[in-house]
Amino acid sequence: MAKKSKIAADERRRRVVARHAAQRAELKRIVSSPHASLEAKAAAVRELSRQPRDASATRVRNRDAVDGRPRGHLRRFGLSRVRFREMAHHGELPGVTKSSW
């Protein structure tokens, strides 16, 4: 089980990312546009740097949905490899069976 503070910090980051997503996308579009003037690009870069650090989507960490474990995350299930194995063995994941050959 991950620390409660780490899980809470990650949830806070997700909210900040969602709040700033549209504005960041527009600013990044201006920066990468070949038709934008140098002044507009510089202003967009300044505005991006003024935003909170946690507004960047790369600051969000994929965590296990059950206990918050940060490593070994399986995106398809939203679980860590450890929790996935436990739940699969107990038959708690529909459609997942242990392979045997």
PDB file of C-alpha atoms in Angstrom:
ATOM      1  CA  MET A   1       0.000   0.000   0.000  1.00  0.00           C
ATOM      2  CA  ALA A   2       1.364   3.376  -1.011  1.00  0.00           C
ATOM      3  CA  LYS A   3       1.487   6.282   1.422  1.00  0.00           C
ATOM      4  CA  LYS A   4      -1.794   8.172   1.628  1.00  0.00           C
ATOM      5  CA  SER A   5       0.062  11.447   1.048  1.00  0.00           C
ATOM      6  CA  LYS A   6       1.498  10.196  -2.271  1.00  0.00           C
ATOM      7  CA  ILE A   7      -1.930   9.046  -3.461  1.00  0.00           C
ATOM      8  CA  ALA A   8      -3.481  12.381  -2.444  1.00  0.00           C
ATOM      9  CA  ALA A   9      -0.707  14.351  -4.171  1.00  0.00           C
ATOM     10  CA  ASP A  10      -1.251  12.388  -7.378  1.00  0.00           C
ATOM     11  CA  GLU A  11      -5.014  13.038  -7.265  1.00  0.00           C
ATOM     12  CA  ARG A  12      -4.312  16.753  -6.749  1.00  0.00           C
ATOM     13  CA  ARG A  13      -1.966  16.730  -9.754  1.00  0.00           C
ATOM     14  CA  ARG A  14      -4.649  15.084 -11.897  1.00  0.00           C
ATOM     15  CA  ARG A  15      -7.096  17.869 -11.001  1.00  0.00           C
ATOM     16  CA  VAL A  16      -4.517  20.572 -11.812  1.00  0.00           C
ATOM     17  CA  VAL A  17      -3.690  18.919 -15.150  1.00  0.00           C
ATOM     18  CA  ALA A  18      -7.391  18.747 -16.071  1.00  0.00           C
ATOM     19  CA  ARG A  19      -7.920  22.392 -15.100  1.00  0.00           C
ATOM     20  CA  HIS A  20      -5.041  23.650 -17.289  1.00  0.00           C
ATOM     21  CA  ALA A  21      -5.264  21.146 -20.172  1.00  0.00           C
ATOM     22  CA  ALA A  22      -7.128  23.315 -22.683  1.00  0.00           C
ATOM     23  CA  GLN A  23      -5.003  26.400 -22.077  1.00  0.00           C
ATOM     24  CA  ARG A  24      -1.755  24.404 -22.278  1.00  0.00           C
ATOM     25  CA  ALA A  25      -2.853  22.777 -25.541  1.00  0.00           C
ATOM     26  CA  GLU A  26      -3.586  26.185 -27.092  1.00  0.00           C
ATOM     27  CA  LEU A  27      -0.243  27.629 -25.943  1.00  0.00           C
ATOM     28  CA  LYS A  28       1.660  24.612 -27.245  1.00  0.00           C
ATOM     29  CA  ARG A  29      -0.155  24.941 -30.576  1.00  0.00           C
ATOM     30  CA  ILE A  30       1.021  28.552 -30.831  1.00  0.00           C
ATOM     31  CA  VAL A  31       4.614  27.626 -29.960  1.00  0.00           C
ATOM     32  CA  SER A  32       4.779  24.874 -32.585  1.00  0.00           C
ATOM     33  CA  SER A  33       2.929  26.811 -35.309  1.00  0.00           C
ATOM     34  CA  PRO A  34       5.144  27.904 -38.207  1.00  0.00           C
ATOM     35  CA  HIS A  35       2.757  30.794 -38.965  1.00  0.00           C
ATOM     36  CA  ALA A  36       2.902  32.413 -35.510  1.00  0.00           C
ATOM     37  CA  SER A  37       5.104  35.469 -35.027  1.00  0.00           C
ATOM     38  CA  LEU A  38       8.189  35.352 -32.824  1.00  0.00           C
ATOM     39  CA  GLU A  39       6.537  37.702 -30.332  1.00  0.00           C
ATOM     40  CA  ALA A  40       3.479  35.452 -30.061  1.00  0.00           C
ATOM     41  CA  LYS A  41       5.681  32.391 -29.588  1.00  0.00           C
ATOM     42  CA  ALA A  42       7.734  34.118 -26.905  1.00  0.00           C
ATOM     43  CA  ALA A  43       4.576  35.221 -25.102  1.00  0.00           C
ATOM     44  CA  ALA A  44       3.206  31.657 -25.252  1.00  0.00           C
ATOM     45  CA  VAL A  45       6.449  30.245 -23.841  1.00  0.00           C
ATOM     46  CA  ARG A  46       6.385  32.819 -21.022  1.00  0.00           C
ATOM     47  CA  GLU A  47       2.773  31.935 -20.213  1.00  0.00           C
ATOM     48  CA  LEU A  48       3.610  28.206 -20.199  1.00  0.00           C
ATOM     49  CA  SER A  49       6.460  28.814 -17.764  1.00  0.00           C
ATOM     50  CA  ARG A  50       4.157  30.867 -15.511  1.00  0.00           C
ATOM     51  CA  GLN A  51       1.744  27.969 -15.096  1.00  0.00           C
ATOM     52  CA  PRO A  52       2.106  25.621 -12.118  1.00  0.00           C
ATOM     53  CA  ARG A  53       4.646  22.855 -12.533  1.00  0.00           C
ATOM     54  CA  ASP A  54       1.980  20.249 -11.767  1.00  0.00           C
ATOM     55  CA  ALA A  55      -0.088  21.445 -14.744  1.00  0.00           C
ATOM     56  CA  SER A  56       2.084  19.285 -17.004  1.00  0.00           C
ATOM     57  CA  ALA A  57       0.586  15.859 -17.735  1.00  0.00           C
ATOM     58  CA  THR A  58       3.996  14.192 -17.414  1.00  0.00           C
ATOM     59  CA  ARG A  59       3.932  14.877 -13.656  1.00  0.00           C
ATOM     60  CA  VAL A  60       1.009  12.450 -13.172  1.00  0.00           C
ATOM     61  CA  ARG A  61       1.982   8.954 -12.064  1.00  0.00           C
ATOM     62  CA  ASN A  62       0.066   5.819 -13.063  1.00  0.00           C
ATOM     63  CA  ARG A  63      -0.940   4.079  -9.843  1.00  0.00           C
ATOM     64  CA  ASP A  64      -2.809   0.923  -8.870  1.00  0.00           C
ATOM     65  CA  ALA A  65      -6.516   1.696  -8.521  1.00  0.00           C
ATOM     66  CA  VAL A  66      -6.834  -0.480  -5.413  1.00  0.00           C
ATOM     67  CA  ASP A  67      -3.822   0.318  -3.247  1.00  0.00           C
ATOM     68  CA  GLY A  68      -1.902   3.055  -5.106  1.00  0.00           C
ATOM     69  CA  ARG A  69       1.243   1.071  -5.898  1.00  0.00           C
ATOM     70  CA  PRO A  70       3.274   3.134  -8.401  1.00  0.00           C
ATOM     71  CA  ARG A  71       5.369   0.409 -10.028  1.00  0.00           C
ATOM     72  CA  GLY A  72       4.403  -2.397 -12.386  1.00  0.00           C
ATOM     73  CA  HIS A  73       1.192  -0.695 -13.551  1.00  0.00           C
ATOM     74  CA  LEU A  74      -0.872  -2.551 -16.163  1.00  0.00           C
ATOM     75  CA  ARG A  75      -2.748   0.133 -18.079  1.00  0.00           C
ATOM     76  CA  ARG A  76      -5.447  -2.167 -19.468  1.00  0.00           C
ATOM     77  CA  PHE A  77      -6.638  -3.108 -15.979  1.00  0.00           C
ATOM     78  CA  GLY A  78      -5.520  -0.098 -13.936  1.00  0.00           C
ATOM     79  CA  LEU A  79      -3.797  -2.435 -11.489  1.00  0.00           C
ATOM     80  CA  SER A  80      -0.254  -3.231 -10.475  1.00  0.00           C
ATOM     81  CA  ARG A  81       1.207  -6.573 -11.490  1.00  0.00           C
ATOM     82  CA  VAL A  82       0.986  -7.825  -7.885  1.00  0.00           C
ATOM     83  CA  ARG A  83      -2.686  -6.894  -7.401  1.00  0.00           C
ATOM     84  CA  PHE A  84      -3.534  -8.178 -10.907  1.00  0.00           C
ATOM     85  CA  ARG A  85      -2.088 -11.596 -10.064  1.00  0.00           C
ATOM     86  CA  GLU A  86      -3.952 -11.788  -6.750  1.00  0.00           C
ATOM     87  CA  MET A  87      -7.278 -10.772  -8.260  1.00  0.00           C
ATOM     88  CA  ALA A  88      -6.840 -13.097 -11.259  1.00  0.00           C
ATOM     89  CA  HIS A  89      -6.126 -16.068  -8.984  1.00  0.00           C
ATOM     90  CA  HIS A  90      -9.246 -15.321  -6.917  1.00  0.00           C
ATOM     91  CA  GLY A  91     -11.356 -15.021 -10.089  1.00  0.00           C
ATOM     92  CA  GLU A  92     -12.189 -11.359  -9.462  1.00  0.00           C
ATOM     93  CA  LEU A  93     -11.260 -10.253 -13.002  1.00  0.00           C
ATOM     94  CA  PRO A  94     -13.862 -11.303 -15.581  1.00  0.00           C
ATOM     95  CA  GLY A  95     -12.415 -12.963 -18.646  1.00  0.00           C
ATOM     96  CA  VAL A  96      -8.957 -13.451 -17.148  1.00  0.00           C
ATOM     97  CA  THR A  97      -7.827 -17.046 -16.636  1.00  0.00           C
ATOM     98  CA  LYS A  98      -4.503 -18.537 -15.648  1.00  0.00           C
ATOM     99  CA  SER A  99      -2.794 -19.976 -18.684  1.00  0.00           C
ATOM    100  CA  SER A 100      -1.758 -23.601 -18.691  1.00  0.00           C
ATOM    101  CA  TRP A 101       0.055 -25.544 -21.397  1.00  0.00           C
TER     102      TRP A 101
END
